[in-house]
Coordinates of C-alpha atoms and ligand atoms in Angstrom, one line a residue:
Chain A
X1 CA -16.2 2.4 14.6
X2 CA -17.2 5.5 16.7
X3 CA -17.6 5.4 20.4
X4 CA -19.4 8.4 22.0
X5 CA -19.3 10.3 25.2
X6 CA -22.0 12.6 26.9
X7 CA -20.9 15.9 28.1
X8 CA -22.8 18.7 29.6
X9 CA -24.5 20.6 26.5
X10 CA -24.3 17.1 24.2
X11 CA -21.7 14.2 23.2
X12 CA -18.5 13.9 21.7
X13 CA -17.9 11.3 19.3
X14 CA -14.9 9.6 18.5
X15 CA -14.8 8.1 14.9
X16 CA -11.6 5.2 14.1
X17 CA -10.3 3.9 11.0
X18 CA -10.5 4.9 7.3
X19 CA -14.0 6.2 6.0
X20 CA -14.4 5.0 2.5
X21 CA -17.6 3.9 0.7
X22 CA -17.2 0.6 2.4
X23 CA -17.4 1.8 6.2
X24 CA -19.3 5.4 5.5
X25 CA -23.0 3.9 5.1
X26 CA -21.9 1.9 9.2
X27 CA -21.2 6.0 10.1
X28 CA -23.7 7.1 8.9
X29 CA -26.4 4.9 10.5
X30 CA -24.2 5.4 14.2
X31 CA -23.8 9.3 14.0
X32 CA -27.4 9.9 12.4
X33 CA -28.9 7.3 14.9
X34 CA -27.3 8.9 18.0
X35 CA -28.9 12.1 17.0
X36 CA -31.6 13.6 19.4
X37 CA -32.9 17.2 20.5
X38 CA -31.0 19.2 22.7
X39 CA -27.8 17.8 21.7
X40 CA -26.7 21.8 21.5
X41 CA -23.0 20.3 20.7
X42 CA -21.8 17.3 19.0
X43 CA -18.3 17.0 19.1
X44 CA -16.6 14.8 16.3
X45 CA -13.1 13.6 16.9
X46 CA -11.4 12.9 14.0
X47 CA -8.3 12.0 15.9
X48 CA -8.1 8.4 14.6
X49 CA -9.4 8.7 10.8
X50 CA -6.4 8.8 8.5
X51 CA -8.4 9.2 5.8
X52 CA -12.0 9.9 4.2
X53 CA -13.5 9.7 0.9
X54 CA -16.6 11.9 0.1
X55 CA -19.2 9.6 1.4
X56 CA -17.4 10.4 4.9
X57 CA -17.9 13.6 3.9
X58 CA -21.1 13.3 2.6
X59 CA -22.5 11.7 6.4
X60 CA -20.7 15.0 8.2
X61 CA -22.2 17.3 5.9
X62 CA -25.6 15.7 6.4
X63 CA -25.3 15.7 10.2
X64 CA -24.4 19.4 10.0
X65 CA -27.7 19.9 8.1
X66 CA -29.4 18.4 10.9
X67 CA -27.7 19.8 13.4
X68 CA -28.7 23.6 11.8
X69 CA -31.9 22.5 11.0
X70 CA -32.4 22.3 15.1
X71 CA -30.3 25.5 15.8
X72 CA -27.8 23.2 17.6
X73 CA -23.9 23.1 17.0
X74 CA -21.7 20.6 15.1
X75 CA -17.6 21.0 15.7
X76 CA -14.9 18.6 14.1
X77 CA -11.9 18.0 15.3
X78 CA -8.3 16.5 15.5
X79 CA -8.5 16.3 11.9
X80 CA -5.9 14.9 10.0
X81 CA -3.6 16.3 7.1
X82 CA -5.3 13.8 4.6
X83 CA -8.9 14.4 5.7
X84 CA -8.4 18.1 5.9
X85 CA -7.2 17.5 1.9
X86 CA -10.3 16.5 1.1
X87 CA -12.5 19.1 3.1
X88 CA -10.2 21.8 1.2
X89 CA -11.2 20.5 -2.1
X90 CA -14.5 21.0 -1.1
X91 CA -14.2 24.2 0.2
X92 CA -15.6 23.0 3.4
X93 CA -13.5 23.6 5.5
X94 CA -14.5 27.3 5.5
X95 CA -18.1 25.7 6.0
X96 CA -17.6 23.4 9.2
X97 CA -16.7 24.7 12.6
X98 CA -13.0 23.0 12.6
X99 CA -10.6 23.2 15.6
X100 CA -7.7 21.4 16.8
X101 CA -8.3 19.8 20.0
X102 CA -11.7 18.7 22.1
X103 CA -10.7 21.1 24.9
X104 CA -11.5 23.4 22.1
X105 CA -14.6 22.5 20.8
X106 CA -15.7 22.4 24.1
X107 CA -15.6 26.2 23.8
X108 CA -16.1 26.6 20.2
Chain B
X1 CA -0.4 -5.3 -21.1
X2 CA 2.5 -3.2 -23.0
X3 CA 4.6 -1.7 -20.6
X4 CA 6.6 -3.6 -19.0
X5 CA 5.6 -1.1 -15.5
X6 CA 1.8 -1.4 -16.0
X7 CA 0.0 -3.2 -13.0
X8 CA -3.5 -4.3 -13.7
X9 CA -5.9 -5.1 -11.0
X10 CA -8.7 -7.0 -11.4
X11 CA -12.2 -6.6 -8.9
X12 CA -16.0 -7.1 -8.5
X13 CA -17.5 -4.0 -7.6
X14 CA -17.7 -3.9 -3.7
X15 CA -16.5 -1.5 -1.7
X16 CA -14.3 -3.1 0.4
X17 CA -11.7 -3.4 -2.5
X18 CA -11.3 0.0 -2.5
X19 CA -8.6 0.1 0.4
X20 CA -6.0 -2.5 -1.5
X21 CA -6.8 -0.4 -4.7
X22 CA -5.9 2.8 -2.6
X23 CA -2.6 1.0 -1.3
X24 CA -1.6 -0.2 -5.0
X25 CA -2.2 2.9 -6.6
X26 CA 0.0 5.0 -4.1
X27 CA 2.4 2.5 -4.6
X28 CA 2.5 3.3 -8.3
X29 CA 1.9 6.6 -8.3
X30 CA 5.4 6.8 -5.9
X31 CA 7.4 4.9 -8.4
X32 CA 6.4 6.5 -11.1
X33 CA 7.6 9.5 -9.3
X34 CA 4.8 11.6 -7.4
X35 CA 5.6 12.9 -4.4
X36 CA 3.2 12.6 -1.5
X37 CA 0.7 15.4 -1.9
X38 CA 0.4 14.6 -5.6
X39 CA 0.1 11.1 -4.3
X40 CA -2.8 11.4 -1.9
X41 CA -5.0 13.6 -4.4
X42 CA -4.5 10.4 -7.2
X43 CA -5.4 8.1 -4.6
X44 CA -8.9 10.1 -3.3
X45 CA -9.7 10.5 -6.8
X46 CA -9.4 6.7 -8.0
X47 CA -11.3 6.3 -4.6
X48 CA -14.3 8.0 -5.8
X49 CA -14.4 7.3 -9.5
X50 CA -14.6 3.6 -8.3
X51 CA -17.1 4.5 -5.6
X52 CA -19.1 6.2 -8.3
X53 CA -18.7 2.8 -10.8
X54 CA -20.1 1.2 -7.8
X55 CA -22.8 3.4 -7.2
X56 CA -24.0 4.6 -10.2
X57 CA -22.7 2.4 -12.6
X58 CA -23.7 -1.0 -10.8
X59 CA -26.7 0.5 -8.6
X60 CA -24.3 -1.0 -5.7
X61 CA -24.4 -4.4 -7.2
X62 CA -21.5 -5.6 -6.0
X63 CA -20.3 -8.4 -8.6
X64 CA -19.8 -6.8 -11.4
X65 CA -15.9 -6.3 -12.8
X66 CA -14.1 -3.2 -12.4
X67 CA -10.3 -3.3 -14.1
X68 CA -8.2 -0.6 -12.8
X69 CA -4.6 -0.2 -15.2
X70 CA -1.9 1.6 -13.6
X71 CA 0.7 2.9 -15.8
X72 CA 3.7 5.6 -16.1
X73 CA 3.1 8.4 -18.4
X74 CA 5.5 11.1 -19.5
X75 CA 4.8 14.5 -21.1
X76 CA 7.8 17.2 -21.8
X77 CA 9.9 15.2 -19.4
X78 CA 7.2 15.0 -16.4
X79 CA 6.8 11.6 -15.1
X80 CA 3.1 10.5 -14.0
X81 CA 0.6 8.2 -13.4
X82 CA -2.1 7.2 -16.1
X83 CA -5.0 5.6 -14.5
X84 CA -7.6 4.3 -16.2
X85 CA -10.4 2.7 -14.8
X86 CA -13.2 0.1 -16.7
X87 CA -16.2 -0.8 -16.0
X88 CA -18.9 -3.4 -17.6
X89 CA -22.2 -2.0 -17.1
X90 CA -23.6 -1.9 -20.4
X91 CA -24.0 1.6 -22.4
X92 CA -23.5 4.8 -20.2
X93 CA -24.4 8.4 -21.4
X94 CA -21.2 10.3 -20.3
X95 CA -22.5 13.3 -20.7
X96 CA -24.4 13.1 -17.8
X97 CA -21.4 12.5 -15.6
X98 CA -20.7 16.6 -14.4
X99 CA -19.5 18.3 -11.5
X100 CA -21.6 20.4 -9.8
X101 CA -21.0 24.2 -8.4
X102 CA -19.5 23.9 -4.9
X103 CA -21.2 26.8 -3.9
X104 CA -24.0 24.8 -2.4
X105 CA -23.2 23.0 0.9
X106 CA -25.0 19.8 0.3
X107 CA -24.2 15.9 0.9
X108 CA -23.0 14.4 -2.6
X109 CA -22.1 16.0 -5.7
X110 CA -18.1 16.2 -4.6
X111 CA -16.9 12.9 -6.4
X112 CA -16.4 14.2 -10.2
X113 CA -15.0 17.3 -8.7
X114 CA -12.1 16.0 -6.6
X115 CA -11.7 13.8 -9.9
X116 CA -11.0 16.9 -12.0
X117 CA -9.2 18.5 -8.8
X118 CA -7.0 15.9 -8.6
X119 CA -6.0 14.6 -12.1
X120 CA -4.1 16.9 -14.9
X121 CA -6.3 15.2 -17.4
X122 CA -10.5 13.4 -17.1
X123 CA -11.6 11.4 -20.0
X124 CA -14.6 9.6 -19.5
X125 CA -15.7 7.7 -22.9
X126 CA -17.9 5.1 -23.9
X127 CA -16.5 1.4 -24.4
X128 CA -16.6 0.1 -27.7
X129 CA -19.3 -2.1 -28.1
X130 CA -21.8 -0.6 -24.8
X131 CA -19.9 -2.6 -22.7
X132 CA -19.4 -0.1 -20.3
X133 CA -17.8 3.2 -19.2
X134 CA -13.9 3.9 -19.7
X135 CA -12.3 6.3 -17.1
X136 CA -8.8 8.0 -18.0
X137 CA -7.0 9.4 -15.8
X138 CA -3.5 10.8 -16.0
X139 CA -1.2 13.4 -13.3
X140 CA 2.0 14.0 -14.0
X141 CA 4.5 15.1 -10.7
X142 CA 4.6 19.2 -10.7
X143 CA 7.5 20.7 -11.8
X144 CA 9.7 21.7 -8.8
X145 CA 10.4 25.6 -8.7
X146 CA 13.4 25.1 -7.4
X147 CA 15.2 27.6 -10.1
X148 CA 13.2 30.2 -9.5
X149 CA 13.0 30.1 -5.7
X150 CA 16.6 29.9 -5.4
X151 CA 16.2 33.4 -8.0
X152 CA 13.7 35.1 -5.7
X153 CA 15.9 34.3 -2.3
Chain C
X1 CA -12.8 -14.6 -10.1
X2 CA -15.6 -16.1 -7.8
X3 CA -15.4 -14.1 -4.3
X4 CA -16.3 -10.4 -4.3
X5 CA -13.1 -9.7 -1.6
X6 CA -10.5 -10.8 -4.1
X7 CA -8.2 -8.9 -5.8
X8 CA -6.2 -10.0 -9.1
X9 CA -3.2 -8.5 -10.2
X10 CA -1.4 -8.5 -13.6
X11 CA 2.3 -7.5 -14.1
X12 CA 4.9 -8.3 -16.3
X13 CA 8.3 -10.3 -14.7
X14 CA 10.1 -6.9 -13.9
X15 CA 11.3 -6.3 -10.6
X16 CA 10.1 -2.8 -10.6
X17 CA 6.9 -4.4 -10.0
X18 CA 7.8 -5.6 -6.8
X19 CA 6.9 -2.5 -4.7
X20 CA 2.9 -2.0 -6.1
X21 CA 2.3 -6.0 -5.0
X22 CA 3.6 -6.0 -1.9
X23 CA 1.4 -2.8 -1.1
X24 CA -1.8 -4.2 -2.7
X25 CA -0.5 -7.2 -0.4
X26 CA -0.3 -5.4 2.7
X27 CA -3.7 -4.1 2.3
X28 CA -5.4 -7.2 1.1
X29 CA -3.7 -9.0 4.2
X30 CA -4.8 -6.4 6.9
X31 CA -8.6 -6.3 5.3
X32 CA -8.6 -10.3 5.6
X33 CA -8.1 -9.9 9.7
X34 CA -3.9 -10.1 9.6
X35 CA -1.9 -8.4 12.2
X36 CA 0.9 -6.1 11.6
X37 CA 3.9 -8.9 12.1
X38 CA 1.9 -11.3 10.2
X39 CA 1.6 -9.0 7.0
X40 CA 4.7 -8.3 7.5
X41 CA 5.9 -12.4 6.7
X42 CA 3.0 -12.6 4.2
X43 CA 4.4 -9.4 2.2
X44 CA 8.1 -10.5 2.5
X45 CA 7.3 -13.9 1.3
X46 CA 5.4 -12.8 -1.8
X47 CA 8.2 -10.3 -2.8
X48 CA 10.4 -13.7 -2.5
X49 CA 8.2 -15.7 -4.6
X50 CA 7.9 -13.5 -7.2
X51 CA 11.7 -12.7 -6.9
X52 CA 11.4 -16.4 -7.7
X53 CA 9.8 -16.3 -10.7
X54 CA 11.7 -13.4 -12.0
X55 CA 15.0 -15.0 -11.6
X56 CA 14.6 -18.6 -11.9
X57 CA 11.4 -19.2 -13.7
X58 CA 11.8 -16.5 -16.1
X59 CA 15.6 -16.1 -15.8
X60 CA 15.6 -12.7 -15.3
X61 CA 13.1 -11.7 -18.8
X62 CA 11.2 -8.9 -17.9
X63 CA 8.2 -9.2 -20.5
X64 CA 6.6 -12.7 -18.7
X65 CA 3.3 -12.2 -17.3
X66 CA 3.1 -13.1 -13.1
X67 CA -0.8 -13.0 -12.0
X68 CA -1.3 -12.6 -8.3
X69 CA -4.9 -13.2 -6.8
X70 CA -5.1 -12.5 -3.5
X71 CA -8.1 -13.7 -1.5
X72 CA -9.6 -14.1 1.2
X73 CA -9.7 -18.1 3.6
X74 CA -11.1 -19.3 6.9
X75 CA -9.7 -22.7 9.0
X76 CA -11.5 -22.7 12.4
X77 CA -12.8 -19.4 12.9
X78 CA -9.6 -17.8 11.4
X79 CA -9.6 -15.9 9.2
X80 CA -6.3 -15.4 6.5
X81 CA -5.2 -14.9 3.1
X82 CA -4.7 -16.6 0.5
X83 CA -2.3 -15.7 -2.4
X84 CA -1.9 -17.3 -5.6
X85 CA 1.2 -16.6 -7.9
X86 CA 0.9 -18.1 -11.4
X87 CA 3.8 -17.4 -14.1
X88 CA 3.9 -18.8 -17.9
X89 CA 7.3 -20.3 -17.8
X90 CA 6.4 -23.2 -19.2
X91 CA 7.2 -26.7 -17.9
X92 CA 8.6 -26.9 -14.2
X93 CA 10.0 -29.5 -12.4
X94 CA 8.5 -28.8 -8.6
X95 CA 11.0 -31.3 -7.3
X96 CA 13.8 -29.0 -7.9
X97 CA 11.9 -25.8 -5.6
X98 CA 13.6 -27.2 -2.1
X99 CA 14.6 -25.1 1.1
X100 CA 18.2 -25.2 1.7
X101 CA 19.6 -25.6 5.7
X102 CA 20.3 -22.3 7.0
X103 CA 23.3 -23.9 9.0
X104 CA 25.7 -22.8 6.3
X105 CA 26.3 -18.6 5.8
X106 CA 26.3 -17.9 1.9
X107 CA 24.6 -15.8 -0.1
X108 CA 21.2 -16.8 -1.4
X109 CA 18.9 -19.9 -0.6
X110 CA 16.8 -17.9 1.6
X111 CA 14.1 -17.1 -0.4
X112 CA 12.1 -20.6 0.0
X113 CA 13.1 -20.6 3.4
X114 CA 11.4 -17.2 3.9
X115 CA 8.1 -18.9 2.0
X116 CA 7.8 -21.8 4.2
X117 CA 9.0 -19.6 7.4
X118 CA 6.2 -16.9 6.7
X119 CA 3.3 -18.8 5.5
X120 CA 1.0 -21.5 7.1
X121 CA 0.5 -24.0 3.6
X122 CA 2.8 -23.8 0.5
X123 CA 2.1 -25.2 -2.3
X124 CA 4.3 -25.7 -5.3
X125 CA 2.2 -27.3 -8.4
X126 CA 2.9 -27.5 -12.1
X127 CA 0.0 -25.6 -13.9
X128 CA -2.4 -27.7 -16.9
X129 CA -0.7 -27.8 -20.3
X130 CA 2.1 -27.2 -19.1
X131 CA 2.0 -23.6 -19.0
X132 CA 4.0 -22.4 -15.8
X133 CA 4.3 -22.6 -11.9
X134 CA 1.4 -22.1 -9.8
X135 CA 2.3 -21.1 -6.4
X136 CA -0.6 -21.2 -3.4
X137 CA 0.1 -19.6 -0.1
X138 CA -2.1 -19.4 2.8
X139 CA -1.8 -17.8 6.5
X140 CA -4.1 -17.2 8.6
X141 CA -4.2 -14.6 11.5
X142 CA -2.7 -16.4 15.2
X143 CA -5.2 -17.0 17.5
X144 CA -4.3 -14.3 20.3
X145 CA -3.8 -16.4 23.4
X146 CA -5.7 -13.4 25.4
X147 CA -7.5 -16.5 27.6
X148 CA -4.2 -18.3 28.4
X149 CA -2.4 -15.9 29.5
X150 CA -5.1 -14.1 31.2
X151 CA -5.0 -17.4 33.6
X152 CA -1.3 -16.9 34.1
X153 CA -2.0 -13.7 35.6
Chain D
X1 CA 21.1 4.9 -3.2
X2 CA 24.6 4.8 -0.8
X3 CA 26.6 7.8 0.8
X4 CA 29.8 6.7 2.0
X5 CA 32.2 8.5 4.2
X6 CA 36.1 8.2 5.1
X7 CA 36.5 7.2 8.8
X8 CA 40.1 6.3 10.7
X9 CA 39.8 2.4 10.0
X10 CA 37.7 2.4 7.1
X11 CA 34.1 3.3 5.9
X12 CA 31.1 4.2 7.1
X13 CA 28.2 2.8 4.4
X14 CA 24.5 4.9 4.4
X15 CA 21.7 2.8 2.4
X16 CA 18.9 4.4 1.3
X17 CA 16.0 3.4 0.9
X18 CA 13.5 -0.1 0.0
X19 CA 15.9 -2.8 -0.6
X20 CA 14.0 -5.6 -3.2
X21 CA 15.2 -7.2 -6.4
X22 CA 14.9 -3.9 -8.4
X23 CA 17.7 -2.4 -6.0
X24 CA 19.8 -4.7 -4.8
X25 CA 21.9 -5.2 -8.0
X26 CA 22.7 -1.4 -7.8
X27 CA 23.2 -2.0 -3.8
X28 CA 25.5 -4.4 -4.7
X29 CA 27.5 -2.9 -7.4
X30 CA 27.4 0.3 -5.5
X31 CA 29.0 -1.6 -2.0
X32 CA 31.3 -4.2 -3.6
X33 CA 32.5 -1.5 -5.9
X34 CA 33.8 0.9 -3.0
X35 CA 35.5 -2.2 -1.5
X36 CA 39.8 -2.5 -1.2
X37 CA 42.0 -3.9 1.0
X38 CA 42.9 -2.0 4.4
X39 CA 39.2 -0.9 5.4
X40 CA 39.6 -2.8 8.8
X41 CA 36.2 -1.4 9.7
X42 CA 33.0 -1.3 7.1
X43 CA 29.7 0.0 8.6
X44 CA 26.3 -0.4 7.1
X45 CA 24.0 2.3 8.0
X46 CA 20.9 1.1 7.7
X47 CA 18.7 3.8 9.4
X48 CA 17.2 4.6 6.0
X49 CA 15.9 1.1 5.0
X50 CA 12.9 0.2 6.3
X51 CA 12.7 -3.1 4.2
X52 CA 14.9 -5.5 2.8
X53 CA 14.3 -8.8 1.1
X54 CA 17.2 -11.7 0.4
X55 CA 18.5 -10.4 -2.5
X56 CA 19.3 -7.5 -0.5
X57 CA 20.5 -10.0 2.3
X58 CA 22.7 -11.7 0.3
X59 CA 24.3 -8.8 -1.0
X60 CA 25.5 -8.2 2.4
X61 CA 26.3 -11.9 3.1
X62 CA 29.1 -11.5 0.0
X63 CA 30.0 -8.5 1.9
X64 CA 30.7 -10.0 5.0
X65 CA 32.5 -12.8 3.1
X66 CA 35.0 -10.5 1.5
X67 CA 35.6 -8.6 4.4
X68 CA 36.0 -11.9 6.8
X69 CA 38.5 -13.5 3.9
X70 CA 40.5 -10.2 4.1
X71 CA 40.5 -10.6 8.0
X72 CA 38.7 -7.1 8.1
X73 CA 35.4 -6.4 9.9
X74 CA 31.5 -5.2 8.9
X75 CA 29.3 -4.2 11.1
X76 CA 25.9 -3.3 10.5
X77 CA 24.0 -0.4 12.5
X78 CA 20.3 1.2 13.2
X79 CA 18.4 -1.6 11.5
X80 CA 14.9 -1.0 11.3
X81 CA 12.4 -3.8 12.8
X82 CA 11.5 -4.9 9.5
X83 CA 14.9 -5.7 8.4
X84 CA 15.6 -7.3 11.5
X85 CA 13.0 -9.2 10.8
X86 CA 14.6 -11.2 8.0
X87 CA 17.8 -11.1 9.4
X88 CA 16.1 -13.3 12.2
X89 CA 14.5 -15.9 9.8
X90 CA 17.4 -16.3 8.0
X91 CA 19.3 -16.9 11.5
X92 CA 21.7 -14.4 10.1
X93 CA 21.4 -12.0 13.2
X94 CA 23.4 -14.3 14.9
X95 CA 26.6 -14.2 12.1
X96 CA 26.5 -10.7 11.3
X97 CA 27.7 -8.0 13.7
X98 CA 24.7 -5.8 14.2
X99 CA 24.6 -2.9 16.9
X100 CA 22.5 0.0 17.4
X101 CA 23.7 3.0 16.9
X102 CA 27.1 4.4 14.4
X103 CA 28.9 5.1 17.6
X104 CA 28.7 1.6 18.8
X105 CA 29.8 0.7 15.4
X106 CA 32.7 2.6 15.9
X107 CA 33.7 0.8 19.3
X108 CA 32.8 -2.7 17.9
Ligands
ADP1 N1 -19.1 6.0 -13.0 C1 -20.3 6.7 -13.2 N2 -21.3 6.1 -14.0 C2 -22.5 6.7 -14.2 N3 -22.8 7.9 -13.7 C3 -21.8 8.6 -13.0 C4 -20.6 8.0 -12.7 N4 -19.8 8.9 -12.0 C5 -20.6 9.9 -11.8 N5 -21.8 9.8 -12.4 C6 -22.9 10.8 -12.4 O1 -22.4 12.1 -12.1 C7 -23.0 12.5 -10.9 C8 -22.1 13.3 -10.0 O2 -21.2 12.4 -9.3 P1 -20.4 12.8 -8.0 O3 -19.8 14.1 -8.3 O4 -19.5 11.7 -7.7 O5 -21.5 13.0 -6.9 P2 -22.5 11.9 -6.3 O6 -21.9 10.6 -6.6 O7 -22.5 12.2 -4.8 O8 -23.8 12.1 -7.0 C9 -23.7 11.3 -10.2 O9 -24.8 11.7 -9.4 C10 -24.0 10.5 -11.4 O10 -25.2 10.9 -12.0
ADP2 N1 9.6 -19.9 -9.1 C1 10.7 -20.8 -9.3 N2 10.8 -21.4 -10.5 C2 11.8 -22.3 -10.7 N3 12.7 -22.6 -9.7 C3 12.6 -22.0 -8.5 C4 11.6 -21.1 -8.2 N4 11.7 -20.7 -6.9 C5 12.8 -21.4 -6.4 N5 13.3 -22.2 -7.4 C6 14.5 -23.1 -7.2 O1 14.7 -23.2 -5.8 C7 16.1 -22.8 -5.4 C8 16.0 -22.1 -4.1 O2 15.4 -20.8 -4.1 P1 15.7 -19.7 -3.0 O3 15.5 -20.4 -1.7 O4 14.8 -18.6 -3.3 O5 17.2 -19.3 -3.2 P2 17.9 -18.6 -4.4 O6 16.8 -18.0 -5.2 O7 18.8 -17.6 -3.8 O8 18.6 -19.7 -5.1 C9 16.5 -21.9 -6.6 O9 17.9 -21.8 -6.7 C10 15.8 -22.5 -7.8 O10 16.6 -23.6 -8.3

């Protein structure tokens, strides 16, 4: 379900399939458990989720928490038309640090 | 079962129904005539009113029955998609079923508000008898400005 | 409905119904471990059954009920899906549901063809009392060859 | 459902849309209707159906029937995979003429 990659100031971490209730708790458990100090950037590529419910969302919003919480930065992206739906609804998109493409969170 | 369109879909409450739930009520929601955004907001919102039978209503037990009754509503020549979702968990106090302000960046809280987003009309009510909680659900496709755009151009 | 994974589905014998199964189909078929081309037989040859029971069982009423339970089978390691179609027709003489040869070009007779084509077991039984057809269809997902033709390389 | 347009030696025929049991009577009405003699040449445009089950099959078996009895051809062009897909069980991609593209149709 995710695979992740180190890079210099952290890891990127690529996330595949749909997140529902049924797959989110298995996220949760990988993205929380790869978290450590001075992982100044995580990088979550949405490229390959089609679709998320709000416990998707739910798991992202905790890992920003976290992320904050130890002054270190949390970027989405490559998110899809659906997904982004949902962070809209929320009104979180205006909350999460969103860009297009990796190269770009790189530098976000 | 009254209409002859109406699909009902039986399932015990684990989650890994939801996808062919998701697939059959886009499925409806297209014939009954909802283009794709209107389509995709129906089918995140029957996504987490299940999620949140499973959750709260069955504690994440995951046998107990859900029935989920697709069917086409009209209203002043709109066609849409009534959903109604039922659940068996013995008496529920909707009143305690709210959205929360989305003010607040915090994990949870977003189901009952993408349900209210998403559907023209939320009716959560008791089952007769405490049986369980009773979800309806109903969007109807928006009206296409097409008049008045072709006015304004 | 013993196994948490399945799915039932209730419709009425109109064709318009067609689209919302073979979705919830699709789904059901990709959750039990199908690939693309084979959810693509196992969809086709439930539209066909039910096409069946439609036109022949029902002779083309639209107000008979058609239940479709869709669960989940292993053979071997494989896993696959299982699909049950059960009308109320009445009495039905099995005998009479036969494949035709494809040698000759008409119109028609491909719709058992398709079944037996698609799916790994068919199985045509009258149900008790009497009270319609019950059809059970099973496929499982191909074992990929990946060894085999790893070897030939 | 069809679009048909006036070419030198007959018709070109575009379907549109899933072709199932609650179609294929309109399908058929719609295509048998537009039939006469002296269309040499009938293409099927199939570019916008991306399924089809035998009672749309058989629709354009009577097609081909009516056309072959009046010594007058049908071709059928840009079928999707799925289509194909039934066309192959039913060993009917071997009767019909099926090319890719409206321009081949044209030619064959
Ligand atoms: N089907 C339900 N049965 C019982 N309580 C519910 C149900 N749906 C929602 N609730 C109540 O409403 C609250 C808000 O739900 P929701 O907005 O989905 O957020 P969350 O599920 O993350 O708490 C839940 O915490 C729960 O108390
Ligand atoms: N569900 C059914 N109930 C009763 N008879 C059936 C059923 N399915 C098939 N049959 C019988 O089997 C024959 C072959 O069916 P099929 O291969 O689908 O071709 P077609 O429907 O075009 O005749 C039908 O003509 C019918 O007599």
């Amino acid at each position: 379900m995710i695979d992740t990659q180190t890079i210099a100031d952290g890891m990127i971490v690529r996330v595949k399939g749909d997140i529902d209730f049924s797959r989110s708790p298995e996220l949760r458990q990988g993205l929380l458990g790869a978290l450590r100090d001075g992982l100044d950037r995580i990088i979550v590529d949405l490229a390959g989720v089609q679709y998320m419910d709000s416990s998707g969302v739910a798991v992202l919003v905790e890992l920003l928490q976290t992320q904050r919480k130890r002054s270190q930065k949390l970027v989405l992206c490559n998110m899809q038309p659906k997904v982004k739906g949902i962070f809209e609804i929320a009104r979180l998109h205006l909350v999460f640090t969103i860009v297009n493409t990796v190269d770009a969170a790189m530098e976000a | 079962m009254s209409e002859k369109d109406s699909v009902e879909i039986h399932v015990l409450s684990d989650p890994c129904n939801l996808c062919v739930v998701r697939a059959a009520v886009s499925a409806a929601a297209d014939r009954f005539g909802l283009d794709e955004p209107a389509r995709d907001k129906v089918v995140l919102a029957v996504d987490e009113a299940m999620t949140n039978v499973i959750r709260h209503g069955y504690k994440q037990r995951t046998d107990g029955a859900i029935d989920v009754t697709l069917s086409r509503v009209r209203d002043n020549g709109r066609s849409g998609i009534q959903v109604v979702i039922e659940d068996e968990v013995g008496p529920v106090d909707v009143e305690r079923i709210a959205r929360r302000s989305l003010d607040e960046v915090r994990p949870g809280g977003l189901g009952v508000n993408i349900i209210y987003e998403s559907f023209d009309q939320v009716e959560y009510s008791p089952r007769p008898d405490a049986v369980g909680l009773k979800l309806t659900l109903r969007k109807y496709q928006p009206v296409p400005r097409a008049k008045e755009s072709a006015d304004r151009q």
